[in-house]
XYZ file of C-alpha atoms in Angstrom:
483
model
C -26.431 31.329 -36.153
C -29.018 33.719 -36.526
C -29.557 37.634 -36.952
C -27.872 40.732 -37.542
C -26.082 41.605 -34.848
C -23.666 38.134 -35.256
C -21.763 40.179 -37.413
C -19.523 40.872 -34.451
C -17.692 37.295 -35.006
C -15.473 36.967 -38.206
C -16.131 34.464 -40.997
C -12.621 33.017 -40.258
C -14.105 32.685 -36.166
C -17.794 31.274 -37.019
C -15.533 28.435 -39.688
C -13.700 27.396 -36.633
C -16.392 26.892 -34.148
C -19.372 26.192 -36.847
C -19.355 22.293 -35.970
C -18.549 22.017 -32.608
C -20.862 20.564 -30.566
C -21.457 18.143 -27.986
C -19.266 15.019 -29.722
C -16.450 17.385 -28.617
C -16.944 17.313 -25.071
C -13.854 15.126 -24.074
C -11.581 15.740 -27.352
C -11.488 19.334 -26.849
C -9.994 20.819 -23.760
C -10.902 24.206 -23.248
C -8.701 24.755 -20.479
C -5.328 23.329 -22.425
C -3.293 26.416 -22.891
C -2.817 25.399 -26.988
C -6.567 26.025 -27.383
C -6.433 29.500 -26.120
C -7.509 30.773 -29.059
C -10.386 28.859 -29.540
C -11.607 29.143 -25.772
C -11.922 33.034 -26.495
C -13.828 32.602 -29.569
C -16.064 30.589 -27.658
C -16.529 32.829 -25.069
C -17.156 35.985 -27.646
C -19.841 33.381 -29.785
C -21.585 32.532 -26.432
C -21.710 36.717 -25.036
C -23.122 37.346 -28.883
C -25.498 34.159 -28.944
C -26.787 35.188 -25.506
C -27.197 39.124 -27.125
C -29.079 38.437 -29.941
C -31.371 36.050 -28.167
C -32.092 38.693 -25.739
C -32.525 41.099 -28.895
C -34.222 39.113 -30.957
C -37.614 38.193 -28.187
C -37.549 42.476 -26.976
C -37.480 43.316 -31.110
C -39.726 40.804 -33.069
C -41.303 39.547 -30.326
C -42.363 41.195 -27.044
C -42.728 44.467 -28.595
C -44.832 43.368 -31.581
C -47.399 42.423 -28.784
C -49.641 45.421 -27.643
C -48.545 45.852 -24.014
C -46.469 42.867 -23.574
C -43.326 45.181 -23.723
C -44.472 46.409 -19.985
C -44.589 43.188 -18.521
C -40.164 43.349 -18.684
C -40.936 46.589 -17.179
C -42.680 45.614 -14.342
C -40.191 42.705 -13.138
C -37.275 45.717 -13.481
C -39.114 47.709 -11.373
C -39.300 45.155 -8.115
C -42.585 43.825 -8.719
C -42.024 40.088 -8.788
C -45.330 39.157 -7.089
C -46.772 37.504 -10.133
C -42.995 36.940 -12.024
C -43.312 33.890 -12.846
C -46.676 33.535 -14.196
C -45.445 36.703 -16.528
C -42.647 34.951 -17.720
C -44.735 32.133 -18.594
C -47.115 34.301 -20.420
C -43.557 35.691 -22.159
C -43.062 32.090 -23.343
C -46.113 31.007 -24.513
C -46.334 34.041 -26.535
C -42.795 32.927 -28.387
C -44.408 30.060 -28.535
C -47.372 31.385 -30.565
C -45.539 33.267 -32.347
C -43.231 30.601 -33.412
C -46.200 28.516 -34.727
C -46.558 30.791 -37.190
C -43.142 31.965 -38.220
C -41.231 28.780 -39.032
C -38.334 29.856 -40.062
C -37.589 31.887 -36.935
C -38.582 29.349 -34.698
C -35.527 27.458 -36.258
C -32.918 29.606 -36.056
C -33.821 30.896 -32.571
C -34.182 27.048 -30.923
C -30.621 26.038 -33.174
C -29.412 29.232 -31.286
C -30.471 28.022 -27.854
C -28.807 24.661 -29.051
C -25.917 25.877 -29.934
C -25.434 27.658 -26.455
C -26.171 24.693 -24.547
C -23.031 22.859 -26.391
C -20.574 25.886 -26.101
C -21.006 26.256 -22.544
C -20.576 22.108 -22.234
C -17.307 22.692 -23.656
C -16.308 25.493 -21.343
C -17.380 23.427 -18.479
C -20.058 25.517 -17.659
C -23.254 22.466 -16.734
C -25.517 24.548 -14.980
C -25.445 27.004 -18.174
C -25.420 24.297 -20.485
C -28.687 22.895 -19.057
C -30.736 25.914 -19.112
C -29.356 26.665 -22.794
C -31.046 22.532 -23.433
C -34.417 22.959 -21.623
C -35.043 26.192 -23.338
C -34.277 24.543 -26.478
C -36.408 21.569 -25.689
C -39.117 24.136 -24.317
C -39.589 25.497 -27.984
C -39.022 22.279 -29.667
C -41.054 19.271 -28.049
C -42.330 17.859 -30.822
C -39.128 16.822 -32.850
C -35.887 17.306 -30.207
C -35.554 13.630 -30.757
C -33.985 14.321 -34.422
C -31.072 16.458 -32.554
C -28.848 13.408 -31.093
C -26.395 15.541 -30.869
C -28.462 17.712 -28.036
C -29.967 14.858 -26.305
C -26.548 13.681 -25.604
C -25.329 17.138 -24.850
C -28.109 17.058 -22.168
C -26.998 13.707 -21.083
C -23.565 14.835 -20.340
C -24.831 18.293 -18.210
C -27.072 16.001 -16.399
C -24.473 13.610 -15.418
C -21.866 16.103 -14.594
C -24.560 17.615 -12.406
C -25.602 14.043 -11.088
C -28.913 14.057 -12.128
C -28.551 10.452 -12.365
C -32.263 9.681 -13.162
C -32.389 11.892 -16.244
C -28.879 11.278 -17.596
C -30.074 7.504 -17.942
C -33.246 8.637 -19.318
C -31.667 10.853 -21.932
C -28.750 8.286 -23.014
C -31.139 5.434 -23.300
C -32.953 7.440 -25.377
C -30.036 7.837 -27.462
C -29.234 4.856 -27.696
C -32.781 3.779 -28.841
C -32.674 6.128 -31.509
C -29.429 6.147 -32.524
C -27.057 2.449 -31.669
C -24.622 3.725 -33.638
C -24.407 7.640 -32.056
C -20.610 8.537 -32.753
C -20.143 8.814 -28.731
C -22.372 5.041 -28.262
C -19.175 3.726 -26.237
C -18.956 6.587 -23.993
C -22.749 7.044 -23.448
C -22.161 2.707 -22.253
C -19.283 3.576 -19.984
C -21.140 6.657 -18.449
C -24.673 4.671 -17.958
C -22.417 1.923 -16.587
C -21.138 3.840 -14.195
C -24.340 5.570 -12.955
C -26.425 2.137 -12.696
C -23.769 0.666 -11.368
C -23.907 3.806 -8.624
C -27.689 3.377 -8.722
C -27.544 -0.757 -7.771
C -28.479 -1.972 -10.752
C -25.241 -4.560 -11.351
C -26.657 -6.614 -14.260
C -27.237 -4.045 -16.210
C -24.613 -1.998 -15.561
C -22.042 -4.474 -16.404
C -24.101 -5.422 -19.799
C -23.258 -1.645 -20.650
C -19.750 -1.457 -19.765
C -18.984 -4.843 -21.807
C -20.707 -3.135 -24.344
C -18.489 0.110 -23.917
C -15.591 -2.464 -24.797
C -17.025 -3.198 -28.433
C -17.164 0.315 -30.198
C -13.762 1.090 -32.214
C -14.935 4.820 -31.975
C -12.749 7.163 -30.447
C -13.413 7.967 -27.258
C -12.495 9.808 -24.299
C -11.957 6.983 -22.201
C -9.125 4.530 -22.451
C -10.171 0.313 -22.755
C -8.174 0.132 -19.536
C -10.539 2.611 -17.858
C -13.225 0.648 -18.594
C -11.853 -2.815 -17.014
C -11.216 -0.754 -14.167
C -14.954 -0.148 -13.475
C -15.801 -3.417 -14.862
C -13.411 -4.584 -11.639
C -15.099 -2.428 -9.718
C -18.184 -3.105 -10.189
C -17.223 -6.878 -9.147
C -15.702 -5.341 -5.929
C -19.331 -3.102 -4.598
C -21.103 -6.742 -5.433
C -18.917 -8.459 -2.918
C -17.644 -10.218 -5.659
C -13.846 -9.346 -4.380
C -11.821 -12.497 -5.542
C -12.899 -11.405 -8.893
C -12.603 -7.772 -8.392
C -8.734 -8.976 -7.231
C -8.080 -10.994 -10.372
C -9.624 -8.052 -12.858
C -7.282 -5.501 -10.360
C -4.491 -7.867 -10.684
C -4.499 -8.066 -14.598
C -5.083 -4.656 -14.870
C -1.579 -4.229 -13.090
C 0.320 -6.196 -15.793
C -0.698 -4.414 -18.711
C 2.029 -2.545 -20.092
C 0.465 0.648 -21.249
C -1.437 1.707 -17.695
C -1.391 5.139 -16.942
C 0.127 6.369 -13.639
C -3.322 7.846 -12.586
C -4.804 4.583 -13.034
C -2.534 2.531 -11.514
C -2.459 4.397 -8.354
C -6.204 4.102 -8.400
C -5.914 -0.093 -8.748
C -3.211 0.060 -6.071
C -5.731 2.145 -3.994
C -8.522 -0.046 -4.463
C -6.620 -3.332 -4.212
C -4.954 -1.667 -0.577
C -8.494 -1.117 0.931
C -10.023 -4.137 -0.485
C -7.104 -5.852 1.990
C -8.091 -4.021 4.810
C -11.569 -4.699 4.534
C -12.299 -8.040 3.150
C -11.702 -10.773 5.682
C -11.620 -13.680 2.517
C -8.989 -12.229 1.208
C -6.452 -13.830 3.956
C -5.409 -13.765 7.793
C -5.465 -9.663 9.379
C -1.961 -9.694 9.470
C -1.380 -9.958 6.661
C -3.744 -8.483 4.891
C -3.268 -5.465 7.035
C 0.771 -5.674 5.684
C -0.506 -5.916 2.128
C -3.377 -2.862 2.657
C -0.022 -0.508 3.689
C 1.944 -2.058 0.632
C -0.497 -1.493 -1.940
C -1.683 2.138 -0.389
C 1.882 3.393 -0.373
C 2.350 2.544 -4.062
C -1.093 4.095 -4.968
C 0.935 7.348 -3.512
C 4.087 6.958 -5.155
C 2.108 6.761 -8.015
C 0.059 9.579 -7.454
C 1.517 11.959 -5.069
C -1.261 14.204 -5.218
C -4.092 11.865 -4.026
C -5.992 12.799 -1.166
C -7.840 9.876 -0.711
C -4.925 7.068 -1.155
C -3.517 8.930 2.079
C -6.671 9.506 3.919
C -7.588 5.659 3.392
C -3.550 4.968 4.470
C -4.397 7.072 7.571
C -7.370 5.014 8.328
C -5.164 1.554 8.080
C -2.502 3.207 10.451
C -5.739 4.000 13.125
C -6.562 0.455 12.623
C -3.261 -1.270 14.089
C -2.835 1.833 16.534
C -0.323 3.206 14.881
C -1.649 6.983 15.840
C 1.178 9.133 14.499
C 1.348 7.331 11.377
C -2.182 8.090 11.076
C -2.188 11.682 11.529
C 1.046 12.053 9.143
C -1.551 10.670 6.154
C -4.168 12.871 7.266
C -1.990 16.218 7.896
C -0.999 15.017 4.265
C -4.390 14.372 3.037
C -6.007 17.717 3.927
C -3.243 19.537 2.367
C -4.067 17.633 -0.582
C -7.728 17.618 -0.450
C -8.956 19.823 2.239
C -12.936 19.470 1.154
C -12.891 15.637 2.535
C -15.351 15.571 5.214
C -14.326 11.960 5.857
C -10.567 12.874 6.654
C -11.634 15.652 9.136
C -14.234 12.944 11.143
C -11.047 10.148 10.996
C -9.127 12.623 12.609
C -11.701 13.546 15.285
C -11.994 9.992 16.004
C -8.443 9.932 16.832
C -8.340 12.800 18.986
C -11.260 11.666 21.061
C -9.206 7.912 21.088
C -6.724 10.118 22.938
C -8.485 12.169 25.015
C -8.354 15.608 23.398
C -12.158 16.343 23.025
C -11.573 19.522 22.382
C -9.460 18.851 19.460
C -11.775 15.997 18.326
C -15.096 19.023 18.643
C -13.222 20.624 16.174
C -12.410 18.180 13.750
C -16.047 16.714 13.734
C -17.030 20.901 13.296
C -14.744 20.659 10.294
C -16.334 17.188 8.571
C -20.170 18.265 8.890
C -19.260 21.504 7.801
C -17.905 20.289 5.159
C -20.914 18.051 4.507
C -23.767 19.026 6.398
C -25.141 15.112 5.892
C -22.291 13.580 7.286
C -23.903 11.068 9.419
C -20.938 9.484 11.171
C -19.572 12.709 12.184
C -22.486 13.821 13.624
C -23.036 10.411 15.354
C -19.443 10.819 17.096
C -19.832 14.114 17.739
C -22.946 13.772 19.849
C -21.201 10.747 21.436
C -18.498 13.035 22.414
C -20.798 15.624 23.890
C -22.788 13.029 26.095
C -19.350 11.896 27.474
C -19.101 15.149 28.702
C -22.024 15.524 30.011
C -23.791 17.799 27.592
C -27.430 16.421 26.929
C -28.779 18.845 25.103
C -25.876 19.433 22.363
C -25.771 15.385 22.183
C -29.533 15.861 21.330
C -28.956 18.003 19.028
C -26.470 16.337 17.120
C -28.271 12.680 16.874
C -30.885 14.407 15.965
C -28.959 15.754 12.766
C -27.025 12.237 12.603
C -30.697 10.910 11.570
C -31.838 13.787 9.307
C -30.460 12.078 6.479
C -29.762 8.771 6.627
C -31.402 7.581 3.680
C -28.672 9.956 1.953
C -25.712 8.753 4.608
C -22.016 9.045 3.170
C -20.569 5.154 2.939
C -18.528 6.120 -0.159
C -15.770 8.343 -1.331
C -16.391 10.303 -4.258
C -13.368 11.018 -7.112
C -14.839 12.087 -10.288
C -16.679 9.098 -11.541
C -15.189 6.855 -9.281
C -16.145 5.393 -6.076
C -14.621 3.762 -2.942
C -16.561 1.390 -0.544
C -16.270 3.229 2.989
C -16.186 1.389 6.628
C -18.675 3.588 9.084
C -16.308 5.589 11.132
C -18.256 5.912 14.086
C -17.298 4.771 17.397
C -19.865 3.513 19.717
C -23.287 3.959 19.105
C -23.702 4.306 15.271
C -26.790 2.235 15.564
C -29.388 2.583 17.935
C -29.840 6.405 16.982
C -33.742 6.635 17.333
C -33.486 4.821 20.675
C -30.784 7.163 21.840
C -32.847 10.127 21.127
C -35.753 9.104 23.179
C -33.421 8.229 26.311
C -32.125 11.729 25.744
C -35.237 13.549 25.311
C -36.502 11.682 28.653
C -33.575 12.976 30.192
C -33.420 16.222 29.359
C -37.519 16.524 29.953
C -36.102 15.870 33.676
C -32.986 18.130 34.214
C -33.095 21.176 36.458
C -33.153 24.323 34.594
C -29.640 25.414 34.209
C -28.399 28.318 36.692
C -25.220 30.167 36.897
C -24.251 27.288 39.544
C -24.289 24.803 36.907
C -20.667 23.399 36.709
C -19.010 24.654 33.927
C -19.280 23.003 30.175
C -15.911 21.354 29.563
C -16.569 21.492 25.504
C -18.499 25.075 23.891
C -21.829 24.176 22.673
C -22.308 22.998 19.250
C -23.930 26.662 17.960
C -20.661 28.474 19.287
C -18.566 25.656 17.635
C -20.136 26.189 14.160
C -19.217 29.642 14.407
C -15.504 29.154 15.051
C -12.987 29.581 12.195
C -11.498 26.870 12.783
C -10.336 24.919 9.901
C -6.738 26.746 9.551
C -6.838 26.363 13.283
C -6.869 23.140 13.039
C -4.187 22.189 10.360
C -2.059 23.782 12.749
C -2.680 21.460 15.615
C -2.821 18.233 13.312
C 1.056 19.407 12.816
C 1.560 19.828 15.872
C -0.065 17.139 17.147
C 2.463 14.486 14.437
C 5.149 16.094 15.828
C 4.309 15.851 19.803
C 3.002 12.717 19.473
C 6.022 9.685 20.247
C 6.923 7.745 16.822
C 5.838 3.969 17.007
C 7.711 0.728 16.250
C 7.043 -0.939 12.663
């Protein structure tokens, strides 16, 4: 801590958050209602941290250079045509100034340091990552002493999924330090992000390592099979993905949250992999293992949505909407759930219920390419070139970035495309379209009438409580099917 002004905090306060830093991110929970008191000291440190900063450049600083005091003035005032260039100068005097006062330079970067791990602990990433550049900013030349920051800056970037500079800054780590007091975690989380990045070997060389530190950590040993299984299962490896799923079962001291996430896994690995036995089966075992994932987790989204999507398979539609009516009200943010259900509307003939749904998935995620695929499939069924355009044209916006996984926290689920139709093909679609269209009559008031509205009146719809009300009403209309 630095300055005056930090007088504000107690001695008893600054004893009990003095050492925390990022090796706590994990152990202490901010958010459990026992560390209350903490959590507001925190808060009060980081309000008087961010205070005396501010303080500290305007006093000794800013003001101790003839006219540099104006140059705050001027961005207060509206003119921002030259803003950043003027904060730049702002830094580079600090900067200066800092070569020749040592001692302030220290206490002003340990400040900025000490920031960036209080707001890690609240939570806060974005915050925590400015609080880390601006440290590095002042302190290029020896950060890499401070393990404690780089892995601080490790963990905001990985929260954030910067992938590429999380790996950077935990191989650095690891480099400098083999033995960092978090070394198993920083193996399990660069595991898991090469792993997400395709790089298999080395992923699983980190996540075996993960398995030889006796440090505390905040993952469990079983946690790390788990993506060690996983991993196996995204290389196609399934039959031993099964095995390392199947041993993972038997172990006594599994948590419910994880089991319902092997269930899950094992259930969709059934539906999908043909070597893992005839479809009948295999579809029987999928429902099996699915339902236990929920009885073990009644709260998951995704165990339901992929349930949903193995009731669609054998036709059973009201099954299927049941687990997605239940899904959304789990997880209503799953842009995959909305474009099932749209598939299943069009499948029986209720576009206009199906325009909504797919309205629902890519606003949810505006890169969704399989909902934009079926979407402009439905519109060309009606007869509605140009929004069809339109939405292939979006369908191929992003398709180096194109959804084929499910997302839960640092876990991921191997997706089946969801489109029906023409979910390849896109670019030669388009051209047909735009030869079309370059054709067509200019449209008059004789025009027969759209049967769907067009996709810019659709966006504008609120829809989504709309159309949680149909999905119910929809399970209910809709005739229950034999088992």
């Amino acid at each position: 801590m630095f300055m005056g002004k930090m007088n504000r905090i107690s001695f008893e306060e600054i004893s009990m958050i003095r050492d925390l830093d990022s090796r706590y991110f994990g152990c202490l929970d901010l958010a459990d209602p026992k560390n209350l008191e903490i959590k507001a000291i925190v808060q009060k440190t980081i309000t008087t941290i961010q205070d005396d900063i501010a303080y500290y450049i305007t006093k000794n600083i800013i003001v101790a250079n003839d006219g540099s005091a104006g140059v705050l003035k001027n961005n207060s005032t509206g003119n921002t045509g030259n803003e950043d260039n003027k904060l730049h100068d702002i830094e580079t005097k600090i900067i200066s100034f800092f070569e020749e006062e040592t001692l302030a330079r220290d206490q002003f970067t340990n400040a900025l340091c000490k920031l960036g791990h209080l707001h890690l602990l609240l939570g806060e990433y974005s915050e925590a990552l400015s609080a880390y550049q601006k440290y590095l900013r002042f302190n290029q030349n020896n950060y890499w002493t401070n393990h404690e920051f780089i892995y601080g800056i490790g963990i905001a970037y990985f929260k954030l999924r910067c992938f590429k500079w999380a790996i950077k800054s935990f191989q650095e780590l690891l480099y400098l330090n083999p033995n960092f007091t978090c070394a198993n975690d920083v193996h399990l989380r660069l595991g898991f992000m090469l792993k997400h990045c395709g790089e298999y070997h080395i992923a699983l060389k980190h996540l075996q390592l993960a398995l030889l530190y006796t440090n505390p950590s905040t993952y469990s040993e079983l946690h790390v099979k788990f993506q060690i299984a996983h991993l196996y299962e995204v290389q196609n490896k399934h039959k031993a993905a099964k095995k390392a799923y199947e041993f993972l079962l038997n172990e006594k001291n599994i948590s419910l949250k994880l089991k319902a996430d092997v269930y899950r896994q094992l259930g969709w690995m059934y539906h999908c992999v043909e070597c893992l036995g005839e479809k009948k089966e295999r579809e029987s075992s999928a429902l099996i293992f699915l339902q236990k994932s929920i009885d073990a987790d009644p709260k998951s989204g995704q165990s339901l949505y992929l349930l949903g999507r193995c009731y669609a398979g054998i036709n059973k539609v009201h099954d299927a909407f049941l687990a997605y009516r239940n899904s959304v009200e789990k997880s209503e943010g799953n842009a995959d759930t909305w474009c099932s259900i749209g598939v299943l509307y069009q499948q029986q003939n209720q576009p206009t219920d199906a325009l909504q749904a797919y309205i629902c998935a890519v606003q949810l995620d505006k890169d969704h390419k399989e909902a934009w695929t079926n979407l402009g499939i439905l519109y060309e069924s009606c007869g509605q070139l140009r929004d069809a355009y339109a939405c292939y044209l979006n369908a191929t916006k992003q398709v180096s970035c194109q959804k084929t996984t499910i997302h839960r926290k640092e876990e991921t689920i191997p997706m089946n495309k969801d489109a029906i139709g023409l979910t390849k093909g896109l670019s030669q679609r388009i051209k047909f379209l735009e030869i079309q269209l370059g054709q067509a009559p200019l449209p008059s008031i004789t025009s027969k009438r759209r049967q769907l509205c067009s996709i810019e009146e659709a966006w504008n719809l609120p829809i989504s409580l709309e159309m949680n009300s149909r999905q119910q009403q929809t399970a209910q209309m809709l005739p229950r099917q034999g088992h």
